[in-house]
Coordinates of C-alpha atoms and ligand atoms in Angstrom, one line a residue:
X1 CA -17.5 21.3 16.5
X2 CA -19.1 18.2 15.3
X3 CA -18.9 15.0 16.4
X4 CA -20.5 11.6 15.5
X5 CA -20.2 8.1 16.4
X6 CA -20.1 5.6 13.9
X7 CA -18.3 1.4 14.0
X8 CA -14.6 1.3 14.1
X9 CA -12.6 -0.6 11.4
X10 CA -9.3 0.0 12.6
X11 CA -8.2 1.6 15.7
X12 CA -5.8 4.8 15.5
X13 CA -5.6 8.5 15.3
X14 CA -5.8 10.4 12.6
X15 CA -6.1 14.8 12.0
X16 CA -6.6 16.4 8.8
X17 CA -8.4 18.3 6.1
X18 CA -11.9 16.2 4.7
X19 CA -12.1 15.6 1.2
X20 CA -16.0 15.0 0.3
X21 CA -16.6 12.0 -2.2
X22 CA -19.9 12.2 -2.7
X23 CA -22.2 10.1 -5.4
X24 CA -23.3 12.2 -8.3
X25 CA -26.4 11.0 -8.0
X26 CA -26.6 12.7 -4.6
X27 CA -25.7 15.5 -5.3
X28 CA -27.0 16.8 -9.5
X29 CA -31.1 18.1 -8.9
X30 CA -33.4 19.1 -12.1
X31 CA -33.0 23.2 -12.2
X32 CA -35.3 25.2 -14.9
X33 CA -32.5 27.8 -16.5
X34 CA -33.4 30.5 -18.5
X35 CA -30.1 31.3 -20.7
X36 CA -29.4 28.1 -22.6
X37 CA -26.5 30.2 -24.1
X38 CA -24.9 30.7 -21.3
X39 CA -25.6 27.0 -19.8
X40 CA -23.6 25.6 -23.3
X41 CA -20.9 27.8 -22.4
X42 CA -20.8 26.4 -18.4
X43 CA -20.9 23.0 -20.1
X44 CA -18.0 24.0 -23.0
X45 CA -16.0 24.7 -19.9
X46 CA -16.2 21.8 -17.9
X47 CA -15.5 19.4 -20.8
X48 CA -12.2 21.2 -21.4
X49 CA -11.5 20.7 -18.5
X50 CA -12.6 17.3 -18.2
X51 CA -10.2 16.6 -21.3
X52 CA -7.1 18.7 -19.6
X53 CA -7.2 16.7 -16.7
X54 CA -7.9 13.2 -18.6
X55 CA -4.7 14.1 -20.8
X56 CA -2.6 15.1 -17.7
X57 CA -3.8 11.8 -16.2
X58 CA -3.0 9.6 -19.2
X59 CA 0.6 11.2 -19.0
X60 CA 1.2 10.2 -15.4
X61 CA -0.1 7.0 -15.7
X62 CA 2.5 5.9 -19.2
X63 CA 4.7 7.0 -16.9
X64 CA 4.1 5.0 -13.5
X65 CA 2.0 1.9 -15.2
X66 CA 3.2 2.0 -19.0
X67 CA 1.1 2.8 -22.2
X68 CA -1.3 -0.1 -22.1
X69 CA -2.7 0.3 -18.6
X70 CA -2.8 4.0 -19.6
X71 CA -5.1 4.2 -23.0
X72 CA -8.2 4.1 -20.6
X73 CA -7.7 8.1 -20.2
X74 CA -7.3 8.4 -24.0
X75 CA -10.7 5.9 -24.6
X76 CA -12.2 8.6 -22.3
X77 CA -10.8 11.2 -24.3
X78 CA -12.1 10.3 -27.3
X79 CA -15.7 8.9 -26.0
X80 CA -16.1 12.8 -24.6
X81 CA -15.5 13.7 -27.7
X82 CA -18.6 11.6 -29.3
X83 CA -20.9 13.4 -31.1
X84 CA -24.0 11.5 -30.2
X85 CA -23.4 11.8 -26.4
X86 CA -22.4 15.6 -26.8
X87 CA -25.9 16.3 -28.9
X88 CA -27.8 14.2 -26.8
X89 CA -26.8 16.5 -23.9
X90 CA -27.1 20.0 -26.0
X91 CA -30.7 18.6 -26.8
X92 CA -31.6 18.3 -23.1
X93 CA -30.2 21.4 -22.5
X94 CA -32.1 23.3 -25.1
X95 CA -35.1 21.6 -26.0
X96 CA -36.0 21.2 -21.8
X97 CA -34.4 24.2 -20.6
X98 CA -32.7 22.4 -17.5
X99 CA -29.1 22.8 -16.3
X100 CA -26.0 20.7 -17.4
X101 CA -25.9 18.9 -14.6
X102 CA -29.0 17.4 -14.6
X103 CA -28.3 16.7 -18.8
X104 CA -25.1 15.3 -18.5
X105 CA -25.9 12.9 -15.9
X106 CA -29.4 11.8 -17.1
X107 CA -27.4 11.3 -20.4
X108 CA -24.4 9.4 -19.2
X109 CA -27.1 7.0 -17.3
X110 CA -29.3 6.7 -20.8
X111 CA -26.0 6.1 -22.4
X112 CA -24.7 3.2 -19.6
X113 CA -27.6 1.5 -19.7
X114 CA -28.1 1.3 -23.5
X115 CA -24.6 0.0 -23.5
X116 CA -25.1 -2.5 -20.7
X117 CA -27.8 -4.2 -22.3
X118 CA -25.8 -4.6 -25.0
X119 CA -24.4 -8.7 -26.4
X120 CA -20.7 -7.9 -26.9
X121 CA -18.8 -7.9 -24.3
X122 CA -16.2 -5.0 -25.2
X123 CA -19.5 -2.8 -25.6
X124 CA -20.7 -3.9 -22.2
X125 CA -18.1 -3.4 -21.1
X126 CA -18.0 0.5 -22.4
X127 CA -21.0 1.0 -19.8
X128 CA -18.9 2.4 -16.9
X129 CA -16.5 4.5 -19.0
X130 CA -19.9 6.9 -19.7
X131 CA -21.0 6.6 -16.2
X132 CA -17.2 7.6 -15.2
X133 CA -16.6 10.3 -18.2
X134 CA -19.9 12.0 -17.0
X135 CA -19.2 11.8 -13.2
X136 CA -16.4 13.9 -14.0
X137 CA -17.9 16.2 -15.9
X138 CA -20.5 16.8 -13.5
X139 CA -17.9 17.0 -10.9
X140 CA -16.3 19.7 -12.7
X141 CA -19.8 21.8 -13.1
X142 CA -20.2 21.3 -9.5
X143 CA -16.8 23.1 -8.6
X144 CA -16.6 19.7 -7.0
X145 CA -12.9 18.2 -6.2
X146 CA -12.2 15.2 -8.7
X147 CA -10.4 12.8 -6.5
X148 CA -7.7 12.0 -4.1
X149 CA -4.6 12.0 -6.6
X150 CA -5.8 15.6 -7.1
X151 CA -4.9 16.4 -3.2
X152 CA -2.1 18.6 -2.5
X153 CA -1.6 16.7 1.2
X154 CA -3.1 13.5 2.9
X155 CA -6.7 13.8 3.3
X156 CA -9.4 12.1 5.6
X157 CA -11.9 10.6 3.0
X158 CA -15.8 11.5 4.5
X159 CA -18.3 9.3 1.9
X160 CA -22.0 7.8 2.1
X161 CA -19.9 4.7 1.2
X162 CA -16.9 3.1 -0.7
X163 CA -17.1 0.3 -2.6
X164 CA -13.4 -1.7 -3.2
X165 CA -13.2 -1.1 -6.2
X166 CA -12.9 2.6 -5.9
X167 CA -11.0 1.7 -2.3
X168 CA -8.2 0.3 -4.9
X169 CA -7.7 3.0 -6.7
X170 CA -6.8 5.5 -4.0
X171 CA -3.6 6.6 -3.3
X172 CA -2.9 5.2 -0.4
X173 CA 0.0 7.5 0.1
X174 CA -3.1 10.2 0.1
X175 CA -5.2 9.1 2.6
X176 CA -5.4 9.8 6.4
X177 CA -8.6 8.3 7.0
X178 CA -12.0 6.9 6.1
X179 CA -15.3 8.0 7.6
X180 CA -18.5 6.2 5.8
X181 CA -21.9 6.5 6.2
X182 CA -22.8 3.3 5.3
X183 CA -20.6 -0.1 5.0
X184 CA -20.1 -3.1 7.4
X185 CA -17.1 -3.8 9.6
X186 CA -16.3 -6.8 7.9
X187 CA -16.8 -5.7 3.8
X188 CA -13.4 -5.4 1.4
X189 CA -13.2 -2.2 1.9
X190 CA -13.0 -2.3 5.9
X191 CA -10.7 -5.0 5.3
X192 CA -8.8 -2.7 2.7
X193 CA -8.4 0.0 5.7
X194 CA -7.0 -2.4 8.1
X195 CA -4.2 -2.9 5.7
X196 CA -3.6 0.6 4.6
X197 CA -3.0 1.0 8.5
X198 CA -5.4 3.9 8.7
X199 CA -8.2 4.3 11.1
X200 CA -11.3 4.1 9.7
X201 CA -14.7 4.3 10.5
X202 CA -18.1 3.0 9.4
X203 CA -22.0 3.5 9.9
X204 CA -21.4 7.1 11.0
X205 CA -24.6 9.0 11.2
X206 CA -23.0 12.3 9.4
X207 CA -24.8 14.3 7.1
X208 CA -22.9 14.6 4.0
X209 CA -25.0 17.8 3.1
X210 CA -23.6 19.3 6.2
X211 CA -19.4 18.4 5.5
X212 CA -17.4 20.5 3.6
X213 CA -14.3 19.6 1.4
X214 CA -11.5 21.7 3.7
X215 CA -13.2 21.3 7.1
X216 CA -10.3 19.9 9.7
X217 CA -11.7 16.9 11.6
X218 CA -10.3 14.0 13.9
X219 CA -11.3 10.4 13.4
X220 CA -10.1 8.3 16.1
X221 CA -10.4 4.8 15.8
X222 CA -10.3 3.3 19.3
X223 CA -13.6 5.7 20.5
X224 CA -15.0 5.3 16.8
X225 CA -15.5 9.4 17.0
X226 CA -14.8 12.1 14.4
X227 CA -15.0 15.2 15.2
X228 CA -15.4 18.0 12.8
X229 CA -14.3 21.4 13.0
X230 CA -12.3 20.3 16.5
X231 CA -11.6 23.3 19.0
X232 CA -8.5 24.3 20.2
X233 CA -8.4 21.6 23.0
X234 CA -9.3 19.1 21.0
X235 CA -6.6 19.3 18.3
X236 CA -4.1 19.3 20.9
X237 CA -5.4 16.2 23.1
X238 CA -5.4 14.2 19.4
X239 CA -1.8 15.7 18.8
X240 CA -0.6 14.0 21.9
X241 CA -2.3 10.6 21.3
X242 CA -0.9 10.8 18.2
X243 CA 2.6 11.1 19.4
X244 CA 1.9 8.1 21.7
X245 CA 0.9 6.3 19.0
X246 CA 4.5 6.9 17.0
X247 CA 6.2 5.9 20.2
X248 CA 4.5 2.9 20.8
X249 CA 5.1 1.7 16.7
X250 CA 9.0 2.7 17.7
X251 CA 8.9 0.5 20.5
X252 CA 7.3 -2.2 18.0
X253 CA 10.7 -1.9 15.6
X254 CA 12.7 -3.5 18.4
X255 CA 11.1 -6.6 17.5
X256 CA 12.0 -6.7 14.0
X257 CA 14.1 -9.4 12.9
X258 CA 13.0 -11.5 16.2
X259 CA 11.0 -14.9 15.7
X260 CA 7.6 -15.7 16.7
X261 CA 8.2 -17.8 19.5
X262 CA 6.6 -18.6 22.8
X263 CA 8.2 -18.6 26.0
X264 CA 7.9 -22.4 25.6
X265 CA 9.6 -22.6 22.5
X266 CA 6.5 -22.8 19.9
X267 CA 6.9 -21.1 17.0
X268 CA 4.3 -19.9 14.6
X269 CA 4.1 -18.0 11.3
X270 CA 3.1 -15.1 10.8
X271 CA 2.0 -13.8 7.3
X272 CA 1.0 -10.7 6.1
X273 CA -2.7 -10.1 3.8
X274 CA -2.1 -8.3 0.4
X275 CA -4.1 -6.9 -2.1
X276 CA -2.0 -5.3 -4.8
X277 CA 1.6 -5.1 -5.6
X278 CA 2.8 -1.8 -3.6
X279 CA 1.6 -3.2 -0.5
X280 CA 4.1 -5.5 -0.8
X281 CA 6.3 -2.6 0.6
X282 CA 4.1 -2.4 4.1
X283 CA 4.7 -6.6 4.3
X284 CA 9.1 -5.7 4.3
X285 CA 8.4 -2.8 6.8
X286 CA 6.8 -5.1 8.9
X287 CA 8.9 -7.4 8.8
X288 CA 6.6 -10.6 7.8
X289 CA 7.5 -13.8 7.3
X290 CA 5.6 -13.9 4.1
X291 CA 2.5 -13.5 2.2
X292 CA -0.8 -15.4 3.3
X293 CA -3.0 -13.8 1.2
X294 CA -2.7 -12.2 -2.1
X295 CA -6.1 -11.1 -2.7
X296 CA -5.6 -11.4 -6.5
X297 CA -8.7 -10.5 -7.5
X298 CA -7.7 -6.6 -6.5
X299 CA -5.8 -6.9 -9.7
X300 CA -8.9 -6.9 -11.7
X301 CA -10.8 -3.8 -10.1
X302 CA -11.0 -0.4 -10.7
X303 CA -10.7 -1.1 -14.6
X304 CA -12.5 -1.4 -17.5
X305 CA -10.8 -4.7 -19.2
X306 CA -9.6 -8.3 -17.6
X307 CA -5.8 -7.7 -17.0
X308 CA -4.0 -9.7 -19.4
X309 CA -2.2 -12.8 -18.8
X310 CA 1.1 -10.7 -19.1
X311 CA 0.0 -8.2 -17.0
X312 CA -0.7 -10.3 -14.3
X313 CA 2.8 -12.3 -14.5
X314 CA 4.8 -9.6 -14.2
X315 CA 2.5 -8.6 -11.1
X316 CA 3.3 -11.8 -9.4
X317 CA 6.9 -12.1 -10.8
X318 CA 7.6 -8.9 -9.2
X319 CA 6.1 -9.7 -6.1
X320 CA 8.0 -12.8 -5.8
X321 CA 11.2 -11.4 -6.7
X322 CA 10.5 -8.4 -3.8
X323 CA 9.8 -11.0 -1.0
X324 CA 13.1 -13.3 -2.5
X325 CA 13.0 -16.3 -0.9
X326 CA 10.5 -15.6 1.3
X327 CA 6.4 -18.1 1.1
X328 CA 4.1 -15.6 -1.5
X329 CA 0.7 -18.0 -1.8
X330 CA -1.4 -15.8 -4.1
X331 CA -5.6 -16.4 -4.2
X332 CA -6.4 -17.0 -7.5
X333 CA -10.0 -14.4 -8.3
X334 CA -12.2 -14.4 -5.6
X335 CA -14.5 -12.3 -7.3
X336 CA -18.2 -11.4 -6.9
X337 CA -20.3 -10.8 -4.0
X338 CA -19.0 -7.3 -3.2
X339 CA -15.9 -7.4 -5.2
X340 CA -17.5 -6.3 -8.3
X341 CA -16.3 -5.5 -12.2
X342 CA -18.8 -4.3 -14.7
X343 CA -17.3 -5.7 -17.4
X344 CA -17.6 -9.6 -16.1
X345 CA -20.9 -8.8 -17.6
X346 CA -22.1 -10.5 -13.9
X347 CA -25.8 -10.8 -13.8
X348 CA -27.3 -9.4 -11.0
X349 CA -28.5 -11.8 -8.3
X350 CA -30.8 -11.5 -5.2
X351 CA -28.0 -12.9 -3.0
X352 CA -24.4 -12.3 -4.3
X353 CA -22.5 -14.2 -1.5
X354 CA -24.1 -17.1 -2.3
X355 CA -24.2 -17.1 -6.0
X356 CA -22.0 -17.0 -9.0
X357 CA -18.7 -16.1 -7.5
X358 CA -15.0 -17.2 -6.7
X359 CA -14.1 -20.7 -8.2
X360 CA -17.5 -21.3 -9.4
X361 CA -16.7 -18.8 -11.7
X362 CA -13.3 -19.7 -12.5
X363 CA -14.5 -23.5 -13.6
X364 CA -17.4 -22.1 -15.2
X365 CA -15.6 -19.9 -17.5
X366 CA -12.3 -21.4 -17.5
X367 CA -10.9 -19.3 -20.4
X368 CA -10.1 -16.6 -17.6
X369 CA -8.8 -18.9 -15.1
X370 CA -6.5 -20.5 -17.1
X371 CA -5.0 -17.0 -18.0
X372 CA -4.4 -16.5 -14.4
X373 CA -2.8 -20.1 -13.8
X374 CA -1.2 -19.6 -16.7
X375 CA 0.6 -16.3 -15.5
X376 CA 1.0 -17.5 -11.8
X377 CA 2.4 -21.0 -13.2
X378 CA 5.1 -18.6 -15.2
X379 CA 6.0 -16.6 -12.4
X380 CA 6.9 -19.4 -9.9
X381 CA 10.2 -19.6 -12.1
X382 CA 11.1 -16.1 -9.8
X383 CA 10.5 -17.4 -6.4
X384 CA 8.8 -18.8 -3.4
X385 CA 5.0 -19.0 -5.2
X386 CA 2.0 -20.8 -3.5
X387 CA -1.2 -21.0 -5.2
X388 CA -4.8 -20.9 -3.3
X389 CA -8.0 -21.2 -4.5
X390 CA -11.0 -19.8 -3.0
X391 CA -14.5 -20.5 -1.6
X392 CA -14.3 -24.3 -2.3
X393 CA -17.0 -26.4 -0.7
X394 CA -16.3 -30.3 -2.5
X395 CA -13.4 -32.7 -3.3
X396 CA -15.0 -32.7 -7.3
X397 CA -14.1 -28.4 -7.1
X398 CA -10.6 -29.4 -6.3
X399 CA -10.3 -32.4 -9.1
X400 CA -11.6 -30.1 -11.6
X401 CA -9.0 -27.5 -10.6
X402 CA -5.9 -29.8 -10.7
X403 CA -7.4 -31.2 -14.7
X404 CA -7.3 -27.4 -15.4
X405 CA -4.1 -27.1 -13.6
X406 CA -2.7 -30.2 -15.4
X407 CA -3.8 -28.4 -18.7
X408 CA -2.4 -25.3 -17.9
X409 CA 1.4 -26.8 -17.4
X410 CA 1.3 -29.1 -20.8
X411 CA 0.4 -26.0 -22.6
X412 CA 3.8 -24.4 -21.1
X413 CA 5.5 -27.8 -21.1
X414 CA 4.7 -27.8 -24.7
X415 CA 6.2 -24.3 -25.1
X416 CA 9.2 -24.9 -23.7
X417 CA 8.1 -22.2 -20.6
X418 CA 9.7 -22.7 -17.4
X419 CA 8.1 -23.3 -14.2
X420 CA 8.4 -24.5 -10.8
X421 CA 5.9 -27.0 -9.1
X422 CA 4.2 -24.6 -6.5
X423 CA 2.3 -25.9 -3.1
X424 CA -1.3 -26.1 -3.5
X425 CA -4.0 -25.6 -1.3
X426 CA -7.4 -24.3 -0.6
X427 CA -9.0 -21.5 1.3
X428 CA -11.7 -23.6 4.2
X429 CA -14.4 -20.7 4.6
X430 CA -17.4 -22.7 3.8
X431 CA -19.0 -25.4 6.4
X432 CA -19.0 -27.9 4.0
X433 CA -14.8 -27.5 2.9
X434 CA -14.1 -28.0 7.1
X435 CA -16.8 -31.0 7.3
X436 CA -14.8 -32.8 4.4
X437 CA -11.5 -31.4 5.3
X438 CA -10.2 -34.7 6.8
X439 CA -10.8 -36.1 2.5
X440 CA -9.5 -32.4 1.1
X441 CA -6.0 -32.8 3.5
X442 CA -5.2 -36.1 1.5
X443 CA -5.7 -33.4 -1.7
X444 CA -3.9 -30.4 -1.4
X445 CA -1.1 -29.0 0.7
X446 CA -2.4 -26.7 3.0
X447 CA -5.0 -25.2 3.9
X448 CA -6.0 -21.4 5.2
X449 CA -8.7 -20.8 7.3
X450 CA -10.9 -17.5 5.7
X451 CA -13.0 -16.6 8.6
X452 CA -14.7 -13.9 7.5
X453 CA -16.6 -15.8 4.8
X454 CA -17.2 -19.1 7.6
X455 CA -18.5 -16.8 9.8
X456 CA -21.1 -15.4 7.4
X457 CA -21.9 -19.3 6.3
X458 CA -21.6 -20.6 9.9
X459 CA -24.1 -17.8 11.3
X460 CA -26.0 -17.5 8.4
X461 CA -25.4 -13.7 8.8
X462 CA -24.3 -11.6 5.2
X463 CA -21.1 -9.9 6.6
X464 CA -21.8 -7.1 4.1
X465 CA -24.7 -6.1 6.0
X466 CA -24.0 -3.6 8.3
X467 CA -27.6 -4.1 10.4
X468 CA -26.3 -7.7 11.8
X469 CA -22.4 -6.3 12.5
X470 CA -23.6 -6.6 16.0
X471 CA -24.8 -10.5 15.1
X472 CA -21.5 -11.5 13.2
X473 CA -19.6 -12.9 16.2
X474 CA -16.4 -14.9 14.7
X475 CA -16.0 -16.1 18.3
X476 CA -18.7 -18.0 18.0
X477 CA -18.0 -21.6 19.6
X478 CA -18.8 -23.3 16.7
X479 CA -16.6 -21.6 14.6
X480 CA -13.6 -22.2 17.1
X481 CA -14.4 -25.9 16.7
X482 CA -14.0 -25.9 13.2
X483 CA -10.7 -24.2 13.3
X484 CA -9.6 -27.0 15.6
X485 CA -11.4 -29.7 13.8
X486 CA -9.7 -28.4 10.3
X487 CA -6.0 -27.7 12.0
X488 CA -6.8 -31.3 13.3
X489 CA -7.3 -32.4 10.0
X490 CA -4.3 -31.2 7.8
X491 CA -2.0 -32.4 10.6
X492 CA -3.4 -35.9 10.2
X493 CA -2.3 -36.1 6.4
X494 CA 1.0 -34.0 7.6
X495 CA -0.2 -30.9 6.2
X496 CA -0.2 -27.2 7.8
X497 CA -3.2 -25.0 8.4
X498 CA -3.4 -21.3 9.0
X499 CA -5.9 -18.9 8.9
X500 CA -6.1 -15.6 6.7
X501 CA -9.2 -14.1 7.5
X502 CA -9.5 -11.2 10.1
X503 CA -9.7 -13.1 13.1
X504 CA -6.4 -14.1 12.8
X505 CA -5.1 -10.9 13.8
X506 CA -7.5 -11.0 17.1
X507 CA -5.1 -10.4 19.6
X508 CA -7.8 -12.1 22.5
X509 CA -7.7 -15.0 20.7
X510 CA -3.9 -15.6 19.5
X511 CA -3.1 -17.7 22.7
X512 CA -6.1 -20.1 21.7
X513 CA -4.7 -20.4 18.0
X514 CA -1.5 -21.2 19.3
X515 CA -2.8 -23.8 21.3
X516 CA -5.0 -25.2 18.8
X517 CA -1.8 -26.2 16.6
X518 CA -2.4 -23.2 14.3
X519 CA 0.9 -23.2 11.7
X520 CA 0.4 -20.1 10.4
X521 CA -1.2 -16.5 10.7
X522 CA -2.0 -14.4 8.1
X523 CA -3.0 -10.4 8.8
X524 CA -2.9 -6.8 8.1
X525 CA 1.1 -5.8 8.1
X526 CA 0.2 -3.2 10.4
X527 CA -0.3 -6.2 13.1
X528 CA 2.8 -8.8 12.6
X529 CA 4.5 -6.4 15.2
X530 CA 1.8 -6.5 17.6
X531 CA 0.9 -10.4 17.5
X532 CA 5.1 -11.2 17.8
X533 CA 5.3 -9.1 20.7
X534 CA 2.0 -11.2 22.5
X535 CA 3.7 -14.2 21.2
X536 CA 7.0 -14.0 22.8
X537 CA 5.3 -13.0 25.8
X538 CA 3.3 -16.2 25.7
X539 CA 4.3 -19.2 28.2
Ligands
PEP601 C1 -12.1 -14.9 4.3 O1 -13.2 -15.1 3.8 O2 -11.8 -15.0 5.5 C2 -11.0 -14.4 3.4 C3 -9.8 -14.3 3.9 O3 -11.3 -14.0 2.1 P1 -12.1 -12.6 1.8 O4 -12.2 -11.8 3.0 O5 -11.3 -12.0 0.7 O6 -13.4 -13.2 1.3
MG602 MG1 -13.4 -15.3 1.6

């Protein structure tokens, strides 16, 4: 037995067989061999198999995503297949006598960063295919497990850390838990936990060295413990707070279908936080009133292209067409910072959370944004479609997004495309947006509240830094004023305010929101049960 204690990201039980995702970088040393013969062979083998399970991929994806989102496993295919890569790597091996390993991921980094530095974009953009064909080849040398898709049964996920991007990917069907050994409690990824509904854990001192792919362990959210390897005892004291936990989300179900209203008679909203199109399921089973948040810019992760303006229609249309009649207000890109995409071509900056990100991006290079507004503009013709735009900090940010805007609908005017007029408003997560939000309400027609990102600008604290978690206090009295002082605000001008970031799903401080005048809240599915029942408890 095992056990460590790490930060808690989400509280809840979870048992089950580790998966190991460790870095290759980690894990592929420099080893003098002596038969090179027999080291081509090894290397033979593990790019068959590479290209077995690349092909079996690519069939699995035409069939869940269609052809287009599926050629990336035949570009990796035929990129394995390069000669120049494949001599560079029989070179190493034979000329320096060293293991595959070593040569196929000192090649695959040569090979990224050749392309990297490359002008065109598409070529740029080619860097993390080599860096992601040779991480599975050298996964494959290793004997090492290639992901979770490959998992027979739900796994808990043990990593040094997880960036969102490969958080998107997962199955989330797959997953059990997360255990990290770095990562902040308030990154994307954390936040991608809390909707997945899984408990997960961060900062956990554990020794990836030590952890093998198989071992059992128990991650429990609410002491922040795992325990590896439990004994007998243990297993069954996590089996029985597992059970309580099923009854308590059966007790939960009796308040589907019930509003969110006080004892009093207030009502409130209360929204559920996306980040992709399945979740969309988890926002029904939990019976939400709507979508707050549709973290868009989850839509362009985990790939190697920008989704195209079609793609991204028919991922809105369909969202709006699953919730029917029901508010979907969808965040146009909010990317950068730790939500990163190599082939944005991003230059890297000394501090990401402050630079080139979110709108600035957007108005900077408006080509892309107009593709989204284009394809969220198009898919408002299918239902209840809100659009929100990120991290804006002046009234100039918002006039340049409505000329845009403006463009955007003569352009489909002109093509004879249909489209309804959809509410507009702004995410208020900077200082500045709540200083000036009494000008932005006579703008736009709502606003929602991002907490996590005003807490990091409020406190001055980065909230991917997981030394000052103990620092980032989003109860902060100056952060409560400003969620007065902007609900305040939007009611002068008649317009409603909510809040979207995590705090809105604290259940200490849903009284206070309520009393502030707080329209809406927008959280985690996993919590609309749990703030409705405190709600209708409320006087
Ligand atoms: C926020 O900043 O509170 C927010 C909801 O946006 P994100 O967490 O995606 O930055
Ligand atoms: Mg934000």
């Amino acid at each position: 037995m095992i056990e460590f204690i790490g930060k808690s990201v989400y509280k809840g039980i979870a048992m089950g067989k580790v998966l190991v995702m460790g870095k290759e970088e980690d894990i592929v040393k420099r080893e003098k061999i002596e038969d090179t013969n027999a080291e081509l062979l090894r290397l033979g083998n593990a790019i068959k198999k590479s290209q077995k399970q690349l092909q079996d991929l690519y069939e699995k994806a035409v069939k869940e995503v269609g052809e287009a989102s599926a050629a990336i496993f035949e570009v990796h295919q035929m990129m394995m297949e390069d000669e120049d890569y494949l001599d560079a790597i029989h070179n190493m091996i034979c000329n320096e006598n060293v293991n595959a390993e070593f040569a196929v991921a000192t090649t695959g980094d040569n090979f990224s960063d050749m392309f990297a530095a490359m002008d065109d974009d598409y070529m740029k953009a080619r860097a993390a295919d080599v860096r992601d064909i040779s991480g599975r080849i050298v996964r494959n040398l290793l004997g090492r497990e290639q992901n979770v898709m490959s998992q027979p049964e739900p796994v808990v996920i043990v990593a040094d850390d997880l960036s969102p991007s490969e958080t998107v990917q997962m199955d989330k069907e797959k997953i059990l838990a997360f255990v990290t050994v770095h990562g902040s409690t308030n990154s994307h990824t954390a936040i991608l936990a809390r909707m997945m509904n899984i408990p997960a854990l961060v900062g956990v001192p554990v020794d990836l060295g030590k952890i093998r792919t198989g071992m059992v362990a128990i991650v429990d959210g609410t002491s922040a413990k795992v325990i590896f390897e439990p004994s007998a005892q243990e297993c069954l004291t996590a089996v029985n707070k597992i059970k309580e936990q099923e009854e308590q989300a059966k007790l939960l179900e009796t308040l589907k279908g019930k509003e969110n209203i006080t004892k009093s008679g207030k009502k409130i909203n209360l929204y559920a936080n996306i980040g992709s199109v399945s979740d969309v399921g988890y926002v029904l089973e939990n019976d939400a009133g709507g979508i707050g948040l549709f973290r868009s810019e989850f839509l362009y992760l985990g790939r190697d292209s920008f989704p195209s303006e079609e793609e991204q229609f028919q991922a809105y249309k369909q969202v709006a067409q699953t919730m029917a009649n029901k508010k979907v207000i969808i965040r146009t890109l909010d990317i950068g910072a730790d939500k990163q995409a190599d082939y944005f071509g991003l230059e890297k900056e000394d501090n990401p959370a402050m630079g080139y990100r979110a709108i600035r991006i957007c108005l900077k290079q408006q080509d892309i944004f107009k593709a989204q507004l284009r394809a969220l503009f198009r898919a408002t013709a299918y239902g209840k479609i809100s659009i929100m735009y990120p991290m804006i900090t002046a009234v100039s940010e918002v006039e340049q997004i409505y000329k845009i805007a403006g463009e955007v609908k003569r352009e489909l005017d002109e093509a004879g495309i249909i489209y309804q007029e959809p509410e507009q408003g702004i995410m208020i997560e900077t200082p500045a947006a709540v200083l000036i939000s009494d000008e932005l309400a006579k703008l736009v027609d709502f606003f929602s509240i991002g907490t996590n990102d005003l807490t990091q600008y409020t406190l001055a604290i980065d909230r991917q830094n997981s030394k000052l978690d103990e620092f980032y206090d989003p109860h902060h009295p100056a952060i409560l004023k400003m969620i007065q002082m902007v609900v305040d605000n939007a009611h002068k001008e008649g317009k409603w305010a909510g809040i979207c970031g995590e705090l809105g799903a604290d259940m200490e401080l849903v009284k206070t929101f309520v009393q502030m005048g707080v329209d809406e809240l927008s959280v985690a599915p996993s919590m609309i049960l749990k703030l409705r029942q405190i709600i209708r408890e409320m006087d």
